[in-house]
PDB file of N, CA and C in Angstrom:
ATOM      1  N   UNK Q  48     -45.136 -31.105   1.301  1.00 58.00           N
ATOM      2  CA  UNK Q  48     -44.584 -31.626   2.539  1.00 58.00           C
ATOM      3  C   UNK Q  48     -43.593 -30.619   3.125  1.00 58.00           C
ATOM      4  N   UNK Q  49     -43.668 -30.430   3.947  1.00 74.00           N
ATOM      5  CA  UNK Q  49     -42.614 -29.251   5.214  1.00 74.00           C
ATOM      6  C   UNK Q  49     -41.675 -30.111   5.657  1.00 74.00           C
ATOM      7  N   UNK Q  50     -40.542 -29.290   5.234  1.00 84.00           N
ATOM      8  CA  UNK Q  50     -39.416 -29.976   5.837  1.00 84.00           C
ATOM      9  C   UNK Q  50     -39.213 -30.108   7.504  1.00 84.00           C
ATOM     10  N   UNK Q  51     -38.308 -30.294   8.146  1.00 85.00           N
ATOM     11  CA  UNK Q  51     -38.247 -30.022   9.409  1.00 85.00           C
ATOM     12  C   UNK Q  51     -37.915 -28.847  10.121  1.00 85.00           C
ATOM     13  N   UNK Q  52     -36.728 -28.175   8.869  1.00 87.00           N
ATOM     14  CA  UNK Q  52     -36.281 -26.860   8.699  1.00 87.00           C
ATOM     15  C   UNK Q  52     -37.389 -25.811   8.931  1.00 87.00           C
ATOM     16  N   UNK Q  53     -38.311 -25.944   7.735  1.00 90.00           N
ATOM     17  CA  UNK Q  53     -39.659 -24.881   7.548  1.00 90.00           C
ATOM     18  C   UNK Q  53     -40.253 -25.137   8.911  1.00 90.00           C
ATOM     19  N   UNK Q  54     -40.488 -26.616   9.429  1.00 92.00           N
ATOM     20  CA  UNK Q  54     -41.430 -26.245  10.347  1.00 92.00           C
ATOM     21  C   UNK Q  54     -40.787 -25.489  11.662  1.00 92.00           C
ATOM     22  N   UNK Q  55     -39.903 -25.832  11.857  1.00 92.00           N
ATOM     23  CA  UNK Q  55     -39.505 -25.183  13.222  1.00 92.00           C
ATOM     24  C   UNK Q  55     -39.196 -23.582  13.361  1.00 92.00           C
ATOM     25  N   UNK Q  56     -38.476 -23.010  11.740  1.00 93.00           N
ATOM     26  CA  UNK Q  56     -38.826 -21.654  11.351  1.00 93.00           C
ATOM     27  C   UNK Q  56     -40.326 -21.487  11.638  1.00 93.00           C
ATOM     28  N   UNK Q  57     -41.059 -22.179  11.137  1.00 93.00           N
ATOM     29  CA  UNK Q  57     -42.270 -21.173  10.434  1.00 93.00           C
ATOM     30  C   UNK Q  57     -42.739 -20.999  12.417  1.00 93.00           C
ATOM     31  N   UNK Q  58     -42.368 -22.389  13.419  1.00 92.00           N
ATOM     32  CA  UNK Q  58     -43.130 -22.475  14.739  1.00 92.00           C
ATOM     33  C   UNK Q  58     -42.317 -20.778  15.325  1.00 92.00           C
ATOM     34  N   UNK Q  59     -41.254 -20.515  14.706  1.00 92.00           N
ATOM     35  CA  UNK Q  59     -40.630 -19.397  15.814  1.00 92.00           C
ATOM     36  C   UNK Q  59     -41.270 -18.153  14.689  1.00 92.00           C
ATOM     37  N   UNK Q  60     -41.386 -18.043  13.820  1.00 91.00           N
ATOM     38  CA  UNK Q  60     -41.859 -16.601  12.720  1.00 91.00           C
ATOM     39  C   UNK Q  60     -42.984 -16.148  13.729  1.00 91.00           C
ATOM     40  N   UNK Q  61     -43.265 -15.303  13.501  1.00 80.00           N
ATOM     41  CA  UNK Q  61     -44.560 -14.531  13.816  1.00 80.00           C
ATOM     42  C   UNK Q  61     -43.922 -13.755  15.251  1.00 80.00           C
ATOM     43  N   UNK Q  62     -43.935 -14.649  16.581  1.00 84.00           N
ATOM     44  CA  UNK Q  62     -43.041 -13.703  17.616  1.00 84.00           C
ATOM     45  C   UNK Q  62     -42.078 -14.824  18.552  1.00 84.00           C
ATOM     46  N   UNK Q  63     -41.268 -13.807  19.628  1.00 86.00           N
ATOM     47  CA  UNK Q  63     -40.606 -14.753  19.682  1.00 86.00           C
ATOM     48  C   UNK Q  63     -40.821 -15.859  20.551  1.00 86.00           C
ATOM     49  N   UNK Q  64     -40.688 -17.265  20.837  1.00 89.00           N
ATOM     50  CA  UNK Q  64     -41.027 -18.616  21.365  1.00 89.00           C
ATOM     51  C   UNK Q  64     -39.387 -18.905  22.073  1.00 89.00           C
ATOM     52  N   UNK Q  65     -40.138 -19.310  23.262  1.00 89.00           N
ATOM     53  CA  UNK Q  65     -38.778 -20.658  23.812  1.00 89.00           C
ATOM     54  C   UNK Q  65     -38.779 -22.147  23.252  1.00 89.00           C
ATOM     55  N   UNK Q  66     -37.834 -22.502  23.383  1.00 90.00           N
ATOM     56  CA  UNK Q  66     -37.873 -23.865  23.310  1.00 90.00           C
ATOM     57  C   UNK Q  66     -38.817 -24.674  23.825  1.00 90.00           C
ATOM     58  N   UNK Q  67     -39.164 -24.354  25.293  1.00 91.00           N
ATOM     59  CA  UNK Q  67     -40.207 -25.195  25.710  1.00 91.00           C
ATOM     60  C   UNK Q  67     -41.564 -24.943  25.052  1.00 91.00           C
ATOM     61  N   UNK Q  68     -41.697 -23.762  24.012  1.00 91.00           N
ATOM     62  CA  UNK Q  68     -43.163 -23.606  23.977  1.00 91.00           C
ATOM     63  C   UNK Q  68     -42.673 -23.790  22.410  1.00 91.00           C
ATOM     64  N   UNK Q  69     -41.861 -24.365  21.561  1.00 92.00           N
ATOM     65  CA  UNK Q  69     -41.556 -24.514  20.300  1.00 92.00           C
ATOM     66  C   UNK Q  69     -41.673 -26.278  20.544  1.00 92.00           C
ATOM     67  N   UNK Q  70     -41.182 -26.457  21.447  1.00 92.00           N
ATOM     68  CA  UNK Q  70     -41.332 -28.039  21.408  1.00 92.00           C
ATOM     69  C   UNK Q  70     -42.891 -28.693  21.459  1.00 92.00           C
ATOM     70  N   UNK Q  71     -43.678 -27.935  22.330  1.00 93.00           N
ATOM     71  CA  UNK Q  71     -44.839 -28.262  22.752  1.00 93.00           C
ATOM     72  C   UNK Q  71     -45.523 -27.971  21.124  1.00 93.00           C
ATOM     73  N   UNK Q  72     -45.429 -27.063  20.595  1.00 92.00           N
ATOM     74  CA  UNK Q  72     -45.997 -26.914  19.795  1.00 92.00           C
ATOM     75  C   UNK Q  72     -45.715 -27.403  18.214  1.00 92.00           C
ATOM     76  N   UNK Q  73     -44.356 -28.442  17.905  1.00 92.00           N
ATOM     77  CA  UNK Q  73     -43.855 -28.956  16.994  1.00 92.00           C
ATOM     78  C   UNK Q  73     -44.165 -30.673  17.561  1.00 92.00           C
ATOM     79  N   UNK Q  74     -44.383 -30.801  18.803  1.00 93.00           N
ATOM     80  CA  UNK Q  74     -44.388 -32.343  19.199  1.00 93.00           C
ATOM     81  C   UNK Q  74     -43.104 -32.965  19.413  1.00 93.00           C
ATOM     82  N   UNK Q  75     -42.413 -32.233  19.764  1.00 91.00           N
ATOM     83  CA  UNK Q  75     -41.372 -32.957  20.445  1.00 91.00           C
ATOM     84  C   UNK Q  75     -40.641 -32.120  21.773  1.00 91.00           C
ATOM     85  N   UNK Q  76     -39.703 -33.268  21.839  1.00 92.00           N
ATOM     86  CA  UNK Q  76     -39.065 -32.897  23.380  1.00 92.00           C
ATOM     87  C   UNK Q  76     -38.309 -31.704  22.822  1.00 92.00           C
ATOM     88  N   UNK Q  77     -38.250 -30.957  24.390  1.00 89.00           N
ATOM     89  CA  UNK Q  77     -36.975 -30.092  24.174  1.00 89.00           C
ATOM     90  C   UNK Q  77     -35.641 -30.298  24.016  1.00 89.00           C
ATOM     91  N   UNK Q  78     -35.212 -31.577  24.414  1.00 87.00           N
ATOM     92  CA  UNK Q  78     -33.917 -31.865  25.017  1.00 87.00           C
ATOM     93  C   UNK Q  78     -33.494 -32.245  23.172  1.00 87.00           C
ATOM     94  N   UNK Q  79     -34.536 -32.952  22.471  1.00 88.00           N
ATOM     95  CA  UNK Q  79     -34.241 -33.037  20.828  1.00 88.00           C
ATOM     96  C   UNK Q  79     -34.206 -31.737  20.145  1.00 88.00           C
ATOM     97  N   UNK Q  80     -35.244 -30.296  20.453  1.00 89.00           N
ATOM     98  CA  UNK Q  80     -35.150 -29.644  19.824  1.00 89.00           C
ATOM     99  C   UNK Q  80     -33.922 -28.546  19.827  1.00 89.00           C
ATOM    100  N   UNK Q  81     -33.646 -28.498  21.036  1.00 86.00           N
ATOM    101  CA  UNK Q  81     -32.329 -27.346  21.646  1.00 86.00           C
ATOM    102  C   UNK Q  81     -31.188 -27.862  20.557  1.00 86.00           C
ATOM    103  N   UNK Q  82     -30.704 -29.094  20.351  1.00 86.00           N
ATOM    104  CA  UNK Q  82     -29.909 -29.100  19.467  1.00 86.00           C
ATOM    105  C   UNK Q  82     -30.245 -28.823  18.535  1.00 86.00           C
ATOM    106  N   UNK Q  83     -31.280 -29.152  17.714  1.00 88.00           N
ATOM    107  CA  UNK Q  83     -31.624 -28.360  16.479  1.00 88.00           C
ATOM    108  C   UNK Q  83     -31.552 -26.616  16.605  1.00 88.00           C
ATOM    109  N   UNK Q  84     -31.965 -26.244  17.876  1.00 89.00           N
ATOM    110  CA  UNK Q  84     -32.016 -24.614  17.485  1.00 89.00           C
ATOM    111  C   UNK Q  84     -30.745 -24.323  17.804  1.00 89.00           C
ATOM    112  N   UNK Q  85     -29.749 -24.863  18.483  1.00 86.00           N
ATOM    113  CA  UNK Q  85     -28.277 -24.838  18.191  1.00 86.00           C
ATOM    114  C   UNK Q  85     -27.583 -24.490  16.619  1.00 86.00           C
ATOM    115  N   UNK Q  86     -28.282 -25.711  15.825  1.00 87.00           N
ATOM    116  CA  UNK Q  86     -27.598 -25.167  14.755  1.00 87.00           C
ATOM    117  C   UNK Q  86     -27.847 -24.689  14.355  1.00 87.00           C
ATOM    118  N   UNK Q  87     -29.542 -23.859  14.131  1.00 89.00           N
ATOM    119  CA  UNK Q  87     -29.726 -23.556  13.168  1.00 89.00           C
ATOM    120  C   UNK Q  87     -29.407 -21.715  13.716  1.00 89.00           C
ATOM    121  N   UNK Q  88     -29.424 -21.603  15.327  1.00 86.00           N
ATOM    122  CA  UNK Q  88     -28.676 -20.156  15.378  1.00 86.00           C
ATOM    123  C   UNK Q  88     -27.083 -20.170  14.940  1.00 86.00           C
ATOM    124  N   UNK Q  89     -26.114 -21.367  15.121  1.00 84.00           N
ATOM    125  CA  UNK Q  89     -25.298 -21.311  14.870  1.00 84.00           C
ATOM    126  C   UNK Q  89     -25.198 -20.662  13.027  1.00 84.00           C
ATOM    127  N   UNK Q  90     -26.132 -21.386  12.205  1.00 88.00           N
ATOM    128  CA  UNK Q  90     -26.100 -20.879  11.037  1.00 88.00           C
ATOM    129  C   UNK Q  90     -27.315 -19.780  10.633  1.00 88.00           C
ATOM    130  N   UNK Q  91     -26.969 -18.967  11.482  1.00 88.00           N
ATOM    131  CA  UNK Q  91     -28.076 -17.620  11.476  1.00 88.00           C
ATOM    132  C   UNK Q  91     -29.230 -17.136  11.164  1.00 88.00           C
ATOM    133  N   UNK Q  92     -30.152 -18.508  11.482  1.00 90.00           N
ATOM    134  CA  UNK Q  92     -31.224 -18.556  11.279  1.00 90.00           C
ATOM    135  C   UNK Q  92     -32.494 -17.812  12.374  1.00 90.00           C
ATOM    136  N   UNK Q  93     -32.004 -18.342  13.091  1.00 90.00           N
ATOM    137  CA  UNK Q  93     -32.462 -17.624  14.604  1.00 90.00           C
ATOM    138  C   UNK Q  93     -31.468 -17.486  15.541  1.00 90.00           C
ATOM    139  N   UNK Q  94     -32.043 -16.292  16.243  1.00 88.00           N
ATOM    140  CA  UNK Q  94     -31.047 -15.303  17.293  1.00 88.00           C
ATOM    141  C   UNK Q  94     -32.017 -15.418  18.354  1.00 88.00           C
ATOM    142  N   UNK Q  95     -31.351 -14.765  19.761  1.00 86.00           N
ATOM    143  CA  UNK Q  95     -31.459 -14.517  21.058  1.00 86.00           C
ATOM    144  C   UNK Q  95     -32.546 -13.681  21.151  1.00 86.00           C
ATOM    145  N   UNK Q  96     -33.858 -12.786  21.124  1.00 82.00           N
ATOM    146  CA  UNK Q  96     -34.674 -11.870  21.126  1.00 82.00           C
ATOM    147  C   UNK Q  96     -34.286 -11.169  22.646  1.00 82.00           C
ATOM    148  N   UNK Q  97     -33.575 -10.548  22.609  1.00 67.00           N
ATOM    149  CA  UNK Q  97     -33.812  -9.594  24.060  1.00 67.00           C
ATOM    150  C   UNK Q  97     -33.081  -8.367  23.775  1.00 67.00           C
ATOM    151  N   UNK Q  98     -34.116  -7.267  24.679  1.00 58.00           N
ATOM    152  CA  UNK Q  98     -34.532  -5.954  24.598  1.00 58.00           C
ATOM    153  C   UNK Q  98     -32.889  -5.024  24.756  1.00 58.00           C
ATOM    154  N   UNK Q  99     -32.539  -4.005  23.885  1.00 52.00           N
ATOM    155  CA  UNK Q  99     -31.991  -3.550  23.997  1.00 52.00           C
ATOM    156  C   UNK Q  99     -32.087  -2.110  25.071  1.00 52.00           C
ATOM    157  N   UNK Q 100     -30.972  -1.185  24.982  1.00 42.00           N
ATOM    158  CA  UNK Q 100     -31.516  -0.374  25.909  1.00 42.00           C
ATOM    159  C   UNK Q 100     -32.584   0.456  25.772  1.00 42.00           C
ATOM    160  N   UNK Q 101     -32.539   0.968  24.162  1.00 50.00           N
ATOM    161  CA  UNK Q 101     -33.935   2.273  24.315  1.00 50.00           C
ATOM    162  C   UNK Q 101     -34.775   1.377  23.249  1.00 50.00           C
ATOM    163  N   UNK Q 102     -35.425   0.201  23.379  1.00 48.00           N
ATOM    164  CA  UNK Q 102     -36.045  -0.525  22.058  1.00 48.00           C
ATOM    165  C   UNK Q 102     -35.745  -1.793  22.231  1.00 48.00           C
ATOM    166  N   UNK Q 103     -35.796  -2.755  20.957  1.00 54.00           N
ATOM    167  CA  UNK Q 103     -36.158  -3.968  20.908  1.00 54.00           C
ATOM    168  C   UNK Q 103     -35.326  -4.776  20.040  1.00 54.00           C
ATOM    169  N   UNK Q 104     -34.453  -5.698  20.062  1.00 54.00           N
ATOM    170  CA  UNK Q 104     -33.339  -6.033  19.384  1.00 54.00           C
ATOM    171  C   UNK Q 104     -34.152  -6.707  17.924  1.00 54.00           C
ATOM    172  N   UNK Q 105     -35.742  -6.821  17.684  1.00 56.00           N
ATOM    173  CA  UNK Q 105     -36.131  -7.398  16.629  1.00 56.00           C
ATOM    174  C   UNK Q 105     -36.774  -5.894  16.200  1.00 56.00           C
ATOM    175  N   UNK Q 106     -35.688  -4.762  16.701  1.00 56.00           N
ATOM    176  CA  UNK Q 106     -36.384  -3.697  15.147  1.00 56.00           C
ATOM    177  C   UNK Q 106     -38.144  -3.250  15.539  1.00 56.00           C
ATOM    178  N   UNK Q 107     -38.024  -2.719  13.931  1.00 57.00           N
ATOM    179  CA  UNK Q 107     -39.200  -2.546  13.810  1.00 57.00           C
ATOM    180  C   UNK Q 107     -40.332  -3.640  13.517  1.00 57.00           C
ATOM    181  N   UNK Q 108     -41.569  -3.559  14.465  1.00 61.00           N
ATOM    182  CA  UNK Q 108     -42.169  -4.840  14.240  1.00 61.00           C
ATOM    183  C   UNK Q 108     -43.677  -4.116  14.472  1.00 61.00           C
ATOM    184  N   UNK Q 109     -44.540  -5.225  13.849  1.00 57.00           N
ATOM    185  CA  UNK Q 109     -45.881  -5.203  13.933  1.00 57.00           C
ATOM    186  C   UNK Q 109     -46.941  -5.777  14.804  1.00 57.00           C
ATOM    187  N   UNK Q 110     -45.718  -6.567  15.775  1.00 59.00           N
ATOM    188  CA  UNK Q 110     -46.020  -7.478  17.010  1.00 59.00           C
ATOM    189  C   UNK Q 110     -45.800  -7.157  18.108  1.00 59.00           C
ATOM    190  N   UNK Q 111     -45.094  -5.739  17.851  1.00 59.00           N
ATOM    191  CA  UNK Q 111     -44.639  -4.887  19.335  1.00 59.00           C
ATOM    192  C   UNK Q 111     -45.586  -4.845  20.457  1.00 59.00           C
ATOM    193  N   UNK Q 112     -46.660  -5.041  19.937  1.00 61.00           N
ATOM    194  CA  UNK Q 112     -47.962  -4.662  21.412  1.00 61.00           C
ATOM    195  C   UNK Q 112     -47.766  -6.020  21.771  1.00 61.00           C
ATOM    196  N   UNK Q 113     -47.890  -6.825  21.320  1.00 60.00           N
ATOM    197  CA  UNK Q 113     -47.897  -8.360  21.675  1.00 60.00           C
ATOM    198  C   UNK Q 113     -46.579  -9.331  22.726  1.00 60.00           C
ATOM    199  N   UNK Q 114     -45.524  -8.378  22.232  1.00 63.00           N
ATOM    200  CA  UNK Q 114     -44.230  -9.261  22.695  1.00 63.00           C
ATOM    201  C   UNK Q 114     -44.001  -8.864  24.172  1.00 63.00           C
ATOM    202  N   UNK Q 115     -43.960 -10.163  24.636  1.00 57.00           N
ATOM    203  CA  UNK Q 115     -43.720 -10.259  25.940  1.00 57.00           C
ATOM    204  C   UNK Q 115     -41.886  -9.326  26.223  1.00 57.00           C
ATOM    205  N   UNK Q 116     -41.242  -9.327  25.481  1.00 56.00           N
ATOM    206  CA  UNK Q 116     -40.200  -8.417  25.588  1.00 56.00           C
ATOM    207  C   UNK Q 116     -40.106  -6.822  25.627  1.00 56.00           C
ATOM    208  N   UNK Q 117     -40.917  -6.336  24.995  1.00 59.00           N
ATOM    209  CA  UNK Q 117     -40.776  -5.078  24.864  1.00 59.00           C
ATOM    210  C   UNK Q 117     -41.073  -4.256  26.083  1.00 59.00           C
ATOM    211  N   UNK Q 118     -40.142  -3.272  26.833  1.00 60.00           N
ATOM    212  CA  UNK Q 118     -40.501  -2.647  28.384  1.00 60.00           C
ATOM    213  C   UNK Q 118     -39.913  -3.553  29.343  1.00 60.00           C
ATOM    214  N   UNK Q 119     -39.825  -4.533  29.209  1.00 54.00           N
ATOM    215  CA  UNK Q 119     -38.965  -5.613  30.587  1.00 54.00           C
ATOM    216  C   UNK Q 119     -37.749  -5.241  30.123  1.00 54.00           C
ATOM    217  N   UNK Q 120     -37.364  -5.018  31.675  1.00 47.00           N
ATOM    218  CA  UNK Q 120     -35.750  -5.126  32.102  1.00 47.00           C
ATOM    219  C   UNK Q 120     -35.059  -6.260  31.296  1.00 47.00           C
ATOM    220  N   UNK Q 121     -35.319  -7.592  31.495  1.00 40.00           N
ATOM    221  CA  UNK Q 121     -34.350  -8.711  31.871  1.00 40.00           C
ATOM    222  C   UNK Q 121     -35.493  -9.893  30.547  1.00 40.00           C
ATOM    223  N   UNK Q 122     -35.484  -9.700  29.825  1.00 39.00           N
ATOM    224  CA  UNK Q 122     -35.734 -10.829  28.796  1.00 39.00           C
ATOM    225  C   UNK Q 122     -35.501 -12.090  29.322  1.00 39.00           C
ATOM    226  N   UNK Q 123     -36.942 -13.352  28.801  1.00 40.00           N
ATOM    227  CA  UNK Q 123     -36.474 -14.720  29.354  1.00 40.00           C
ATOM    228  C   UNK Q 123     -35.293 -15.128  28.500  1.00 40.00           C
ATOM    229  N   UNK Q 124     -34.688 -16.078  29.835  1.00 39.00           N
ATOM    230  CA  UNK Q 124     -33.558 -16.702  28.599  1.00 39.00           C
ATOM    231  C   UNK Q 124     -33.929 -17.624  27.637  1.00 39.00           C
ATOM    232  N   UNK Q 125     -33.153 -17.709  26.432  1.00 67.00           N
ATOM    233  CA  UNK Q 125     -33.470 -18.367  25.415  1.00 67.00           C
ATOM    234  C   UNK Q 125     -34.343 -18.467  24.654  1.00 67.00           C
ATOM    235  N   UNK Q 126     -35.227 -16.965  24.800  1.00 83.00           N
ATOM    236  CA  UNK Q 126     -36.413 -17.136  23.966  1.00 83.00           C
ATOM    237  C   UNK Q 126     -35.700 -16.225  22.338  1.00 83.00           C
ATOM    238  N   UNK Q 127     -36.287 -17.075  22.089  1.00 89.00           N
ATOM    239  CA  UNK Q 127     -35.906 -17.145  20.317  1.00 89.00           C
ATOM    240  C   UNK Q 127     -36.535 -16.317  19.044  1.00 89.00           C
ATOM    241  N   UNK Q 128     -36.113 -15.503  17.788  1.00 89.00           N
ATOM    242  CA  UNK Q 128     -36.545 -14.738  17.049  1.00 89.00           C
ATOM    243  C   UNK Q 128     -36.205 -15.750  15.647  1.00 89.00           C
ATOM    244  N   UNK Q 129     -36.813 -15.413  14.414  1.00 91.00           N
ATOM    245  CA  UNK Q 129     -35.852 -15.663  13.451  1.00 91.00           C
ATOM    246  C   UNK Q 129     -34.753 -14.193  12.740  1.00 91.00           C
ATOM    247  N   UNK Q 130     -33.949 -14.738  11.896  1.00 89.00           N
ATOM    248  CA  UNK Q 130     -33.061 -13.710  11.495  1.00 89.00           C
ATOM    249  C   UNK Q 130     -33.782 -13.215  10.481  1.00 89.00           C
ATOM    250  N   UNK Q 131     -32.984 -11.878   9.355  1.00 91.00           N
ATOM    251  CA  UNK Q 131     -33.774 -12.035   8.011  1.00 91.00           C
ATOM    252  C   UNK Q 131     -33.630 -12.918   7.357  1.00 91.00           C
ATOM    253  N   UNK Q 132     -32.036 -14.022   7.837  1.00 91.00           N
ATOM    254  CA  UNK Q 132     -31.638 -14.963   6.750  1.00 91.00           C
ATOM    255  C   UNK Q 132     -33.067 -16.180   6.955  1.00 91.00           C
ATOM    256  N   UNK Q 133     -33.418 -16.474   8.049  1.00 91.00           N
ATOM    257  CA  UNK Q 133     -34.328 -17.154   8.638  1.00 91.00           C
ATOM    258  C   UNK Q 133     -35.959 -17.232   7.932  1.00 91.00           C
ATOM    259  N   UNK Q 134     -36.109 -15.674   7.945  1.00 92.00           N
ATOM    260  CA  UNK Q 134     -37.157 -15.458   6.984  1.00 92.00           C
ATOM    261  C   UNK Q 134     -36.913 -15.594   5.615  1.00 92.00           C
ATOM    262  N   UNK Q 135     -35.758 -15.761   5.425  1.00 92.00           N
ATOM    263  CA  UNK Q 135     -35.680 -15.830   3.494  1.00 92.00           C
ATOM    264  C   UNK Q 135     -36.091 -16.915   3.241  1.00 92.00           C
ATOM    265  N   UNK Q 136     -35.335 -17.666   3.827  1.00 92.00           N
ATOM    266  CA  UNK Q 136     -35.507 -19.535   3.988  1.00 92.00           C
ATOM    267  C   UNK Q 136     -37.068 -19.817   3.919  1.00 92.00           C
ATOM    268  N   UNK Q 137     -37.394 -19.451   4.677  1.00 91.00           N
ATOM    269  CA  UNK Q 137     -38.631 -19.279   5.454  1.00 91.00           C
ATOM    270  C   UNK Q 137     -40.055 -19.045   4.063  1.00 91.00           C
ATOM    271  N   UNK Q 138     -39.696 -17.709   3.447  1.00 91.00           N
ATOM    272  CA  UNK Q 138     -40.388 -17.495   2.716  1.00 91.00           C
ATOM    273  C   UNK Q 138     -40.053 -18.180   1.000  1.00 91.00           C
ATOM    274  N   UNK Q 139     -38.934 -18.831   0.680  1.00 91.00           N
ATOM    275  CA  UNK Q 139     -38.184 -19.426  -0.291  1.00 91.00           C
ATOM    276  C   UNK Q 139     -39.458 -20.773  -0.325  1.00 91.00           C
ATOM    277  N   UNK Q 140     -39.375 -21.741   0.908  1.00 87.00           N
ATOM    278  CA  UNK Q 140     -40.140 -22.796   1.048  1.00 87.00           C
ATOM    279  C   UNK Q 140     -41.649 -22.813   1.029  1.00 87.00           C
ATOM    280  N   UNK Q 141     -42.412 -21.817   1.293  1.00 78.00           N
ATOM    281  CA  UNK Q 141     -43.228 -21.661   1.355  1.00 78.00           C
ATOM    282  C   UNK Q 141     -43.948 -21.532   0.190  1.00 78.00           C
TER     283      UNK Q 141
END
């Protein structure tokens, strides 16, 4: 059984998701999930994903062709990464 924790990690792992497209895809509202991703960036699970100046604030990645971030100016707001602490968790439960 997946906790609620795992699932909403495992919905943001791979690349990064907004809320509206983490909700759609966990089955619930946003207005329930934003507080959850409140805390769980508050406890450094997931961070902000947007592009630094010469590169990509998620590093080196294997999803780089894929991410809607990489080369844009102005990153959407609130779209979401996990941390490494995020992935530990992440891979601990699994």
């Amino acid at each position: 059984m997946t906790t609620p924790l795992a699932a909403i990690l495992g919905a943001v792992s791979g690349e990064p998701r907004t809320p509206a497209e983490l909700a759609r895809t966990l089955g619930s509202s946003e207005a329930a999930l934003t507080g959850m991703l409140r805390t769980l960036q508050a406890g450094g699970y997931v961070q902000e994903a947007v592009p630094e100046q010469e590169g990509c604030a998620c590093g080196p990645c294997a999803l780089k062709s894929l991410c809607r971030n990489v080369g844009g100016e102005a990153a959407p707001l609130h779209l979401l990464r996990l941390t490494p602490r995020g992935e530990a968790y992440l891979k601990r439960v699994r």
